Amino acid sequence: MMKILVINGPNLNMLGIREPGIYGKTDYNALCDYVKEEASKMGDVSVEFFQSNHEGAIIDKIQEAYGVFDGIVLNAGAYTHYSYAILDALKAVGIPTAEVHISDIHAREEFRHNSVIKAACCVQICGKGIAGYVEAINYLRENYNK
Ligand code: CA2
């Protein structure tokens, strides 16, 4: 069993509540249920979820994942665009990490185009809605399952 940690950053707990045109109508709990269901069909992965609006809590969780999880699926929310501290945490643990965004960050405001965490991630999946989380898990399975 490959153990995967799905981390969602700031405001992703508000999914489905506002801006459905950008982020869809699925709320955070339904997102977790959907990803868990799809992962269970794969048969060789277990998934755990974590969401926080706080940079330090996300960094703590990444550090705690060391030696425990085999892969991370990370939607760091707006921290994606400026958190060198999350970049450093990912580099420190060295866990294969797939960066996910529900929206297409490259087709939105200029400040969303750049990801500072990208350098520590093995792939960036964006603009595919919540299906992107499933694609990320598959990417980790295909490339890092022992
Ligand atoms: O597209 C994504 O998944 C993002 O990571 C979502 C972040 C945004 O800052 C990134 O640039 C791209 C925002 C999280 C969700 O924010 C909401 C805002 C209003 C209503 C519901 C969610």
PDB file of N, CA, C and O and ligand atoms in Angstrom, residues 10-12 14-15 18-19 23 75 77-78 81 101-103 105 108 112, ligand 1:
ATOM      1  N   PRO A  10      -4.964  27.197   2.292  1.00  0.00           N
ATOM      2  CA  PRO A  10      -5.944  28.208   2.688  1.00  0.00           C
ATOM      3  C   PRO A  10      -7.129  28.360   1.740  1.00  0.00           C
ATOM      4  O   PRO A  10      -6.963  28.347   0.519  1.00  0.00           O
ATOM      5  N   ASN A  11      -8.279  28.475   2.349  1.00  0.00           N
ATOM      6  CA  ASN A  11      -9.566  28.748   1.689  1.00  0.00           C
ATOM      7  C   ASN A  11     -10.156  27.562   0.945  1.00  0.00           C
ATOM      8  O   ASN A  11     -11.294  27.637   0.483  1.00  0.00           O
ATOM      9  N   LEU A  12      -9.418  26.473   0.869  1.00  0.00           N
ATOM     10  CA  LEU A  12      -9.993  25.323   0.156  1.00  0.00           C
ATOM     11  C   LEU A  12     -11.120  24.672   0.961  1.00  0.00           C
ATOM     12  O   LEU A  12     -11.946  23.960   0.401  1.00  0.00           O
ATOM     13  N   MET A  14     -13.476  26.374   1.854  1.00  0.00           N
ATOM     14  CA  MET A  14     -14.630  27.171   1.409  1.00  0.00           C
ATOM     15  C   MET A  14     -15.163  26.723   0.040  1.00  0.00           C
ATOM     16  O   MET A  14     -16.079  27.338  -0.501  1.00  0.00           O
ATOM     17  N   LEU A  15     -14.567  25.673  -0.487  1.00  0.00           N
ATOM     18  CA  LEU A  15     -14.998  25.187  -1.807  1.00  0.00           C
ATOM     19  C   LEU A  15     -16.500  24.946  -1.847  1.00  0.00           C
ATOM     20  O   LEU A  15     -17.082  24.468  -0.870  1.00  0.00           O
ATOM     21  N   ARG A  18     -18.573  29.648  -2.541  1.00  0.00           N
ATOM     22  CA  ARG A  18     -18.571  30.804  -3.446  1.00  0.00           C
ATOM     23  C   ARG A  18     -17.697  30.490  -4.645  1.00  0.00           C
ATOM     24  O   ARG A  18     -16.944  29.534  -4.654  1.00  0.00           O
ATOM     25  N   GLU A  19     -17.781  31.313  -5.668  1.00  0.00           N
ATOM     26  CA  GLU A  19     -16.990  31.172  -6.890  1.00  0.00           C
ATOM     27  C   GLU A  19     -17.084  29.775  -7.533  1.00  0.00           C
ATOM     28  O   GLU A  19     -16.062  29.188  -7.886  1.00  0.00           O
ATOM     29  N   TYR A  23     -14.096  27.285  -9.119  1.00  0.00           N
ATOM     30  CA  TYR A  23     -13.680  26.108  -8.354  1.00  0.00           C
ATOM     31  C   TYR A  23     -14.695  24.961  -8.341  1.00  0.00           C
ATOM     32  O   TYR A  23     -14.431  23.926  -7.725  1.00  0.00           O
ATOM     33  N   ASN A  75      -2.280  20.903  -2.730  1.00  0.00           N
ATOM     34  CA  ASN A  75      -2.843  22.138  -3.256  1.00  0.00           C
ATOM     35  C   ASN A  75      -2.595  23.182  -2.175  1.00  0.00           C
ATOM     36  O   ASN A  75      -3.335  23.263  -1.182  1.00  0.00           O
ATOM     37  N   GLY A  77      -2.963  26.262  -2.249  1.00  0.00           N
ATOM     38  CA  GLY A  77      -3.759  27.493  -2.362  1.00  0.00           C
ATOM     39  C   GLY A  77      -2.853  28.655  -2.730  1.00  0.00           C
ATOM     40  O   GLY A  77      -1.875  28.496  -3.473  1.00  0.00           O
ATOM     41  N   ALA A  78      -3.149  29.822  -2.196  1.00  0.00           N
ATOM     42  CA  ALA A  78      -2.374  31.017  -2.557  1.00  0.00           C
ATOM     43  C   ALA A  78      -0.925  30.949  -2.062  1.00  0.00           C
ATOM     44  O   ALA A  78      -0.059  31.644  -2.600  1.00  0.00           O
ATOM     45  N   HIS A  81       2.062  30.626  -4.485  1.00  0.00           N
ATOM     46  CA  HIS A  81       2.668  31.714  -5.242  1.00  0.00           C
ATOM     47  C   HIS A  81       3.741  32.492  -4.474  1.00  0.00           C
ATOM     48  O   HIS A  81       4.436  33.297  -5.071  1.00  0.00           O
ATOM     49  N   HIS A 101      -3.790  22.125  -8.704  1.00  0.00           N
ATOM     50  CA  HIS A 101      -4.677  23.290  -8.613  1.00  0.00           C
ATOM     51  C   HIS A 101      -5.962  22.959  -9.342  1.00  0.00           C
ATOM     52  O   HIS A 101      -5.920  22.415 -10.463  1.00  0.00           O
ATOM     53  N   ILE A 102      -7.056  23.308  -8.734  1.00  0.00           N
ATOM     54  CA  ILE A 102      -8.367  23.043  -9.342  1.00  0.00           C
ATOM     55  C   ILE A 102      -8.532  23.894 -10.599  1.00  0.00           C
ATOM     56  O   ILE A 102      -8.971  23.416 -11.639  1.00  0.00           O
ATOM     57  N   SER A 103      -8.152  25.154 -10.481  1.00  0.00           N
ATOM     58  CA  SER A 103      -8.271  26.065 -11.630  1.00  0.00           C
ATOM     59  C   SER A 103      -6.975  26.056 -12.437  1.00  0.00           C
ATOM     60  O   SER A 103      -5.946  25.536 -11.987  1.00  0.00           O
ATOM     61  N   ILE A 105      -4.135  27.925 -13.171  1.00  0.00           N
ATOM     62  CA  ILE A 105      -3.460  29.119 -12.631  1.00  0.00           C
ATOM     63  C   ILE A 105      -2.779  29.951 -13.734  1.00  0.00           C
ATOM     64  O   ILE A 105      -2.577  31.150 -13.561  1.00  0.00           O
ATOM     65  N   ARG A 108      -5.154  32.664 -15.323  1.00  0.00           N
ATOM     66  CA  ARG A 108      -5.783  33.620 -14.405  1.00  0.00           C
ATOM     67  C   ARG A 108      -4.881  34.847 -14.204  1.00  0.00           C
ATOM     68  O   ARG A 108      -4.074  35.158 -15.060  1.00  0.00           O
ATOM     69  N   ARG A 112      -0.855  34.580 -10.158  1.00  0.00           N
ATOM     70  CA  ARG A 112      -1.077  33.135  -9.960  1.00  0.00           C
ATOM     71  C   ARG A 112      -0.243  32.280 -10.919  1.00  0.00           C
ATOM     72  O   ARG A 112      -0.190  31.064 -10.782  1.00  0.00           O
TER      73      ARG A 112
HETATM   74  O1  CA2 B   1      -6.904  26.540  -8.353  1.00  0.00           O
HETATM   75  C1  CA2 B   1      -6.538  26.219  -7.214  1.00  0.00           C
HETATM   76  O2  CA2 B   1      -6.729  25.108  -6.734  1.00  0.00           O
HETATM   77  C2  CA2 B   1      -5.860  27.268  -6.314  1.00  0.00           C
HETATM   78  O3  CA2 B   1      -4.788  26.634  -5.634  1.00  0.00           O
HETATM   79  C3  CA2 B   1      -6.934  27.733  -5.358  1.00  0.00           C
HETATM   80  C4  CA2 B   1      -6.522  28.881  -4.439  1.00  0.00           C
HETATM   81  C5  CA2 B   1      -5.865  30.001  -5.260  1.00  0.00           C
HETATM   82  O4  CA2 B   1      -5.338  30.982  -4.373  1.00  0.00           O
HETATM   83  C6  CA2 B   1      -4.750  29.490  -6.167  1.00  0.00           C
HETATM   84  O5  CA2 B   1      -4.226  30.575  -6.925  1.00  0.00           O
HETATM   85  C7  CA2 B   1      -5.264  28.427  -7.104  1.00  0.00           C
HETATM   86  C8  CA2 B   1      -7.757  29.448  -3.727  1.00  0.00           C
HETATM   87  C9  CA2 B   1      -8.475  28.437  -2.851  1.00  0.00           C
HETATM   88  C10 CA2 B   1      -9.948  28.502  -2.910  1.00  0.00           C
HETATM   89  O6  CA2 B   1     -10.469  29.795  -2.673  1.00  0.00           O
HETATM   90  C11 CA2 B   1     -11.834  29.978  -2.656  1.00  0.00           C
HETATM   91  C12 CA2 B   1     -12.272  31.283  -2.790  1.00  0.00           C
HETATM   92  C13 CA2 B   1     -13.621  31.548  -2.796  1.00  0.00           C
HETATM   93  C14 CA2 B   1     -14.547  30.507  -2.663  1.00  0.00           C
HETATM   94  C15 CA2 B   1     -14.104  29.215  -2.509  1.00  0.00           C
HETATM   95  C16 CA2 B   1     -12.744  28.950  -2.505  1.00  0.00           C
END
